[in-house]
Amino acid sequence: MSDILQQLAQVLEDRKQADPESSYVAGLYGRGLDAILKKIGEEATETVMAAKDGDAQHLVNEVADLWFHCMVLLAQQGLDVEAVLAELDRRFGLSGLEEKAARSES
């Protein structure tokens, strides 16, 4: 995992103990799962809109926001970014059609 993802994952863990009044992430945690999911939905929509606009930097910014909020969700759920990276690694080299078929069989 890249250093920045490790550092961010640690900050997100640390924010679980932070005062919601002093931390955006602690505030999200405090508002619960629905607030985090709503934020992911908003960021996903903004990512789609940025892609349609054709502005590369805007798209990068929105994808960064989406990834960030997905990491908040993982941390809130007690999951680690490493789990997602391991799953991507597991899928690497499989055709998308094979991987999707394997998922639908389980």
CSV table of N, CA and C in Angstrom, one decimal:
chain,number,residue,atom,x,y,z
A,1,MET,N,0.9,-1.2,0.0
A,1,MET,CA,0.0,0.0,0.0
A,1,MET,C,0.9,1.2,0.0
A,2,SER,N,0.5,2.3,-0.7
A,2,SER,CA,1.3,3.5,-0.7
A,2,SER,C,1.4,4.1,0.6
A,3,ASP,N,2.4,4.9,0.8
A,3,ASP,CA,2.6,5.5,2.1
A,3,ASP,C,1.4,6.5,2.5
A,4,ILE,N,0.9,7.2,1.5
A,4,ILE,CA,-0.2,8.1,1.8
A,4,ILE,C,-1.4,7.3,2.2
A,5,LEU,N,-1.7,6.2,1.6
A,5,LEU,CA,-2.9,5.4,2.0
A,5,LEU,C,-2.7,4.9,3.5
A,6,GLN,N,-1.5,4.5,3.8
A,6,GLN,CA,-1.2,4.0,5.2
A,6,GLN,C,-1.4,5.2,6.1
A,7,GLN,N,-0.8,6.3,5.8
A,7,GLN,CA,-0.9,7.5,6.7
A,7,GLN,C,-2.4,7.9,6.9
A,8,LEU,N,-3.1,7.9,5.8
A,8,LEU,CA,-4.5,8.3,5.8
A,8,LEU,C,-5.3,7.3,6.7
A,9,ALA,N,-5.1,6.0,6.5
A,9,ALA,CA,-5.8,5.0,7.2
A,9,ALA,C,-5.5,5.2,8.7
A,10,GLN,N,-4.3,5.6,9.1
A,10,GLN,CA,-4.0,5.8,10.5
A,10,GLN,C,-4.7,7.0,11.1
A,11,VAL,N,-4.7,8.1,10.3
A,11,VAL,CA,-5.5,9.3,10.7
A,11,VAL,C,-6.9,9.0,10.9
A,12,LEU,N,-7.5,8.2,10.0
A,12,LEU,CA,-8.9,7.9,10.1
A,12,LEU,C,-9.2,7.0,11.4
A,13,GLU,N,-8.3,6.1,11.7
A,13,GLU,CA,-8.4,5.4,12.9
A,13,GLU,C,-8.3,6.3,14.2
A,14,ASP,N,-7.3,7.2,14.1
A,14,ASP,CA,-7.1,8.2,15.2
A,14,ASP,C,-8.4,9.0,15.4
A,15,ARG,N,-9.0,9.4,14.3
A,15,ARG,CA,-10.2,10.3,14.4
A,15,ARG,C,-11.4,9.6,15.1
A,16,LYS,N,-11.4,8.3,15.2
A,16,LYS,CA,-12.4,7.6,16.0
A,16,LYS,C,-12.5,8.1,17.4
A,17,GLN,N,-11.4,8.6,17.9
A,17,GLN,CA,-11.3,9.0,19.3
A,17,GLN,C,-11.4,10.5,19.4
A,18,ALA,N,-11.4,11.2,18.3
A,18,ALA,CA,-11.4,12.7,18.3
A,18,ALA,C,-12.8,13.3,18.6
A,19,ASP,N,-12.8,14.5,19.0
A,19,ASP,CA,-14.0,15.3,19.3
A,19,ASP,C,-14.7,15.6,18.0
A,20,PRO,N,-15.9,15.2,17.9
A,20,PRO,CA,-16.6,15.5,16.6
A,20,PRO,C,-16.7,17.0,16.3
A,21,GLU,N,-16.6,17.9,17.3
A,21,GLU,CA,-16.6,19.3,17.1
A,21,GLU,C,-15.3,19.8,16.5
A,22,SER,N,-14.2,19.0,16.6
A,22,SER,CA,-12.9,19.5,16.1
A,22,SER,C,-12.4,18.7,14.9
A,23,SER,N,-13.2,17.7,14.4
A,23,SER,CA,-12.7,16.9,13.3
A,23,SER,C,-13.9,16.6,12.4
A,24,TYR,N,-13.7,16.8,11.1
A,24,TYR,CA,-14.8,16.5,10.1
A,24,TYR,C,-15.0,15.0,10.1
A,25,VAL,N,-14.0,14.2,10.1
A,25,VAL,CA,-14.1,12.7,10.1
A,25,VAL,C,-14.8,12.2,11.4
A,26,ALA,N,-14.4,12.8,12.5
A,26,ALA,CA,-15.0,12.4,13.8
A,26,ALA,C,-16.5,12.7,13.8
A,27,GLY,N,-16.8,13.8,13.2
A,27,GLY,CA,-18.2,14.2,13.0
A,27,GLY,C,-19.0,13.3,12.2
A,28,LEU,N,-18.3,12.8,11.1
A,28,LEU,CA,-19.0,11.8,10.2
A,28,LEU,C,-19.2,10.5,11.0
A,29,TYR,N,-18.2,10.1,11.7
A,29,TYR,CA,-18.3,8.9,12.5
A,29,TYR,C,-19.5,9.1,13.5
A,30,GLY,N,-19.5,10.2,14.1
A,30,GLY,CA,-20.5,10.5,15.2
A,30,GLY,C,-22.0,10.5,14.6
A,31,ARG,N,-22.1,10.9,13.3
A,31,ARG,CA,-23.4,10.9,12.7
A,31,ARG,C,-23.8,9.5,12.2
A,32,GLY,N,-22.9,8.6,12.2
A,32,GLY,CA,-23.2,7.2,11.9
A,32,GLY,C,-23.1,6.8,10.4
A,33,LEU,N,-23.5,5.6,10.2
A,33,LEU,CA,-23.4,5.0,8.9
A,33,LEU,C,-24.1,5.7,7.8
A,34,ASP,N,-25.4,6.1,8.1
A,34,ASP,CA,-26.2,6.7,7.1
A,34,ASP,C,-25.5,8.0,6.5
A,35,ALA,N,-24.9,8.8,7.4
A,35,ALA,CA,-24.2,10.0,7.0
A,35,ALA,C,-23.0,9.7,6.1
A,36,ILE,N,-22.3,8.7,6.5
A,36,ILE,CA,-21.1,8.3,5.7
A,36,ILE,C,-21.6,7.8,4.3
A,37,LEU,N,-22.6,7.0,4.3
A,37,LEU,CA,-23.1,6.5,3.0
A,37,LEU,C,-23.7,7.6,2.1
A,38,LYS,N,-24.4,8.6,2.7
A,38,LYS,CA,-24.9,9.7,2.0
A,38,LYS,C,-23.7,10.5,1.3
A,39,LYS,N,-22.7,10.7,2.1
A,39,LYS,CA,-21.5,11.4,1.6
A,39,LYS,C,-20.9,10.6,0.4
A,40,ILE,N,-20.8,9.3,0.5
A,40,ILE,CA,-20.2,8.5,-0.6
A,40,ILE,C,-21.1,8.7,-1.8
A,41,GLY,N,-22.4,8.6,-1.7
A,41,GLY,CA,-23.3,8.8,-2.8
A,41,GLY,C,-23.1,10.2,-3.4
A,42,GLU,N,-23.0,11.2,-2.6
A,42,GLU,CA,-22.8,12.6,-3.2
A,42,GLU,C,-21.4,12.6,-4.0
A,43,GLU,N,-20.4,12.0,-3.4
A,43,GLU,CA,-19.1,12.1,-4.0
A,43,GLU,C,-19.1,11.2,-5.3
A,44,ALA,N,-19.8,10.1,-5.3
A,44,ALA,CA,-19.9,9.3,-6.5
A,44,ALA,C,-20.6,10.1,-7.7
A,45,THR,N,-21.7,10.8,-7.3
A,45,THR,CA,-22.4,11.6,-8.3
A,45,THR,C,-21.5,12.7,-8.8
A,46,GLU,N,-20.8,13.4,-7.9
A,46,GLU,CA,-19.8,14.4,-8.3
A,46,GLU,C,-18.7,13.9,-9.2
A,47,THR,N,-18.3,12.7,-9.0
A,47,THR,CA,-17.3,12.0,-9.8
A,47,THR,C,-17.8,11.8,-11.2
A,48,VAL,N,-19.0,11.3,-11.3
A,48,VAL,CA,-19.6,11.1,-12.6
A,48,VAL,C,-19.8,12.4,-13.4
A,49,MET,N,-20.2,13.4,-12.7
A,49,MET,CA,-20.4,14.7,-13.3
A,49,MET,C,-19.1,15.3,-13.8
A,50,ALA,N,-18.0,15.2,-13.0
A,50,ALA,CA,-16.7,15.7,-13.4
A,50,ALA,C,-16.2,14.9,-14.6
A,51,ALA,N,-16.4,13.6,-14.7
A,51,ALA,CA,-16.0,12.9,-15.8
A,51,ALA,C,-16.7,13.4,-17.1
A,52,LYS,N,-18.0,13.6,-17.0
A,52,LYS,CA,-18.8,14.1,-18.1
A,52,LYS,C,-18.3,15.5,-18.5
A,53,ASP,N,-17.8,16.3,-17.6
A,53,ASP,CA,-17.4,17.7,-17.9
A,53,ASP,C,-16.1,17.7,-18.7
A,54,GLY,N,-15.3,16.6,-18.6
A,54,GLY,CA,-14.1,16.5,-19.3
A,54,GLY,C,-12.9,17.2,-18.8
A,55,ASP,N,-13.0,17.7,-17.5
A,55,ASP,CA,-11.9,18.4,-16.9
A,55,ASP,C,-11.1,17.4,-16.0
A,56,ALA,N,-9.9,17.1,-16.5
A,56,ALA,CA,-9.1,16.0,-15.9
A,56,ALA,C,-8.8,16.3,-14.4
A,57,GLN,N,-8.4,17.5,-14.1
A,57,GLN,CA,-8.1,17.9,-12.7
A,57,GLN,C,-9.3,17.8,-11.8
A,58,HIS,N,-10.5,18.3,-12.3
A,58,HIS,CA,-11.7,18.2,-11.5
A,58,HIS,C,-12.0,16.7,-11.2
A,59,LEU,N,-11.9,15.9,-12.2
A,59,LEU,CA,-12.1,14.4,-12.1
A,59,LEU,C,-11.2,13.8,-11.0
A,60,VAL,N,-9.9,14.2,-11.1
A,60,VAL,CA,-9.0,13.7,-10.1
A,60,VAL,C,-9.4,14.1,-8.7
A,61,ASN,N,-9.8,15.4,-8.5
A,61,ASN,CA,-10.2,15.9,-7.2
A,61,ASN,C,-11.4,15.1,-6.7
A,62,GLU,N,-12.4,14.9,-7.6
A,62,GLU,CA,-13.6,14.2,-7.1
A,62,GLU,C,-13.3,12.7,-6.8
A,63,VAL,N,-12.5,12.1,-7.6
A,63,VAL,CA,-12.1,10.7,-7.3
A,63,VAL,C,-11.4,10.6,-5.9
A,64,ALA,N,-10.5,11.6,-5.7
A,64,ALA,CA,-9.8,11.6,-4.4
A,64,ALA,C,-10.9,11.8,-3.2
A,65,ASP,N,-11.9,12.6,-3.4
A,65,ASP,CA,-12.9,12.8,-2.4
A,65,ASP,C,-13.7,11.5,-2.2
A,66,LEU,N,-14.0,10.8,-3.3
A,66,LEU,CA,-14.7,9.5,-3.3
A,66,LEU,C,-13.9,8.5,-2.5
A,67,TRP,N,-12.6,8.3,-2.9
A,67,TRP,CA,-11.8,7.3,-2.3
A,67,TRP,C,-11.7,7.6,-0.8
A,68,PHE,N,-11.5,8.9,-0.4
A,68,PHE,CA,-11.4,9.3,1.0
A,68,PHE,C,-12.6,8.9,1.8
A,69,HIS,N,-13.8,9.2,1.2
A,69,HIS,CA,-15.0,8.8,2.0
A,69,HIS,C,-15.2,7.3,2.0
A,70,CYS,N,-14.8,6.6,1.0
A,70,CYS,CA,-14.8,5.1,1.0
A,70,CYS,C,-13.9,4.6,2.1
A,71,MET,N,-12.7,5.2,2.3
A,71,MET,CA,-11.8,4.8,3.4
A,71,MET,C,-12.4,5.1,4.7
A,72,VAL,N,-13.2,6.2,4.8
A,72,VAL,CA,-13.9,6.5,6.1
A,72,VAL,C,-14.9,5.4,6.4
A,73,LEU,N,-15.6,5.0,5.4
A,73,LEU,CA,-16.6,3.9,5.5
A,73,LEU,C,-15.9,2.6,6.0
A,74,LEU,N,-14.8,2.2,5.3
A,74,LEU,CA,-14.0,1.0,5.7
A,74,LEU,C,-13.6,1.1,7.2
A,75,ALA,N,-13.0,2.2,7.6
A,75,ALA,CA,-12.6,2.4,8.9
A,75,ALA,C,-13.8,2.3,9.9
A,76,GLN,N,-14.9,2.9,9.6
A,76,GLN,CA,-16.1,2.9,10.4
A,76,GLN,C,-16.6,1.5,10.6
A,77,GLN,N,-16.4,0.7,9.6
A,77,GLN,CA,-16.9,-0.7,9.6
A,77,GLN,C,-15.8,-1.7,10.2
A,78,GLY,N,-14.7,-1.1,10.6
A,78,GLY,CA,-13.6,-2.0,11.2
A,78,GLY,C,-12.8,-2.8,10.1
A,79,LEU,N,-12.9,-2.2,8.9
A,79,LEU,CA,-12.1,-2.9,7.8
A,79,LEU,C,-10.9,-2.0,7.5
A,80,ASP,N,-10.0,-2.7,6.8
A,80,ASP,CA,-8.7,-2.0,6.5
A,80,ASP,C,-8.6,-1.9,5.0
A,81,VAL,N,-8.0,-0.8,4.5
A,81,VAL,CA,-7.7,-0.6,3.1
A,81,VAL,C,-7.0,-1.8,2.5
A,82,GLU,N,-6.2,-2.5,3.3
A,82,GLU,CA,-5.4,-3.6,2.9
A,82,GLU,C,-6.3,-4.7,2.4
A,83,ALA,N,-7.5,-4.8,3.0
A,83,ALA,CA,-8.5,-5.9,2.5
A,83,ALA,C,-8.9,-5.6,1.1
A,84,VAL,N,-9.1,-4.3,0.8
A,84,VAL,CA,-9.5,-4.0,-0.6
A,84,VAL,C,-8.4,-4.2,-1.6
A,85,LEU,N,-7.2,-3.8,-1.1
A,85,LEU,CA,-6.0,-4.1,-2.0
A,85,LEU,C,-5.8,-5.6,-2.2
A,86,ALA,N,-6.0,-6.4,-1.2
A,86,ALA,CA,-5.8,-7.8,-1.3
A,86,ALA,C,-6.8,-8.4,-2.3
A,87,GLU,N,-8.1,-7.8,-2.2
A,87,GLU,CA,-9.1,-8.3,-3.2
A,87,GLU,C,-8.7,-7.9,-4.6
A,88,LEU,N,-8.2,-6.7,-4.8
A,88,LEU,CA,-7.8,-6.3,-6.1
A,88,LEU,C,-6.6,-7.2,-6.6
A,89,ASP,N,-5.7,-7.5,-5.7
A,89,ASP,CA,-4.6,-8.4,-6.1
A,89,ASP,C,-5.1,-9.8,-6.5
A,90,ARG,N,-6.1,-10.3,-5.7
A,90,ARG,CA,-6.7,-11.6,-6.0
A,90,ARG,C,-7.3,-11.6,-7.4
A,91,ARG,N,-7.9,-10.5,-7.8
A,91,ARG,CA,-8.6,-10.4,-9.1
A,91,ARG,C,-7.6,-10.1,-10.2
A,92,PHE,N,-6.4,-9.6,-9.9
A,92,PHE,CA,-5.5,-9.3,-11.0
A,92,PHE,C,-5.2,-10.5,-11.8
A,93,GLY,N,-5.3,-10.3,-13.1
A,93,GLY,CA,-5.0,-11.4,-14.1
A,93,GLY,C,-6.2,-12.2,-14.5
A,94,LEU,N,-7.3,-12.0,-13.8
A,94,LEU,CA,-8.6,-12.6,-14.2
A,94,LEU,C,-9.3,-11.7,-15.2
A,95,SER,N,-9.9,-12.3,-16.1
A,95,SER,CA,-10.8,-11.5,-17.0
A,95,SER,C,-11.9,-11.0,-16.1
A,96,GLY,N,-12.4,-9.8,-16.5
A,96,GLY,CA,-13.5,-9.3,-15.8
A,96,GLY,C,-14.8,-10.2,-15.8
A,97,LEU,N,-14.9,-10.8,-17.0
A,97,LEU,CA,-16.1,-11.7,-17.1
A,97,LEU,C,-16.0,-12.9,-16.2
A,98,GLU,N,-14.7,-13.5,-16.1
A,98,GLU,CA,-14.5,-14.6,-15.3
A,98,GLU,C,-14.7,-14.2,-13.8
A,99,GLU,N,-14.2,-13.1,-13.4
A,99,GLU,CA,-14.3,-12.7,-12.0
A,99,GLU,C,-15.8,-12.4,-11.7
A,100,LYS,N,-16.5,-11.8,-12.5
A,100,LYS,CA,-17.9,-11.5,-12.3
A,100,LYS,C,-18.7,-12.8,-12.2
A,101,ALA,N,-18.4,-13.8,-13.1
A,101,ALA,CA,-19.1,-15.1,-13.0
A,101,ALA,C,-18.8,-15.8,-11.7
A,102,ALA,N,-17.6,-15.7,-11.3
A,102,ALA,CA,-17.2,-16.4,-10.0
A,102,ALA,C,-17.9,-15.8,-8.8
A,103,ARG,N,-18.1,-14.5,-8.8
A,103,ARG,CA,-18.9,-13.8,-7.7
A,103,ARG,C,-20.3,-14.2,-7.7
A,104,SER,N,-20.9,-14.4,-8.9
A,104,SER,CA,-22.4,-14.7,-9.0
A,104,SER,C,-22.6,-16.2,-8.6
A,105,GLU,N,-21.6,-17.0,-8.6
A,105,GLU,CA,-21.8,-18.4,-8.3
A,105,GLU,C,-21.7,-18.6,-6.8
A,106,SER,N,-21.1,-17.7,-6.0
A,106,SER,CA,-21.0,-17.8,-4.6
A,106,SER,C,-22.2,-17.2,-3.8
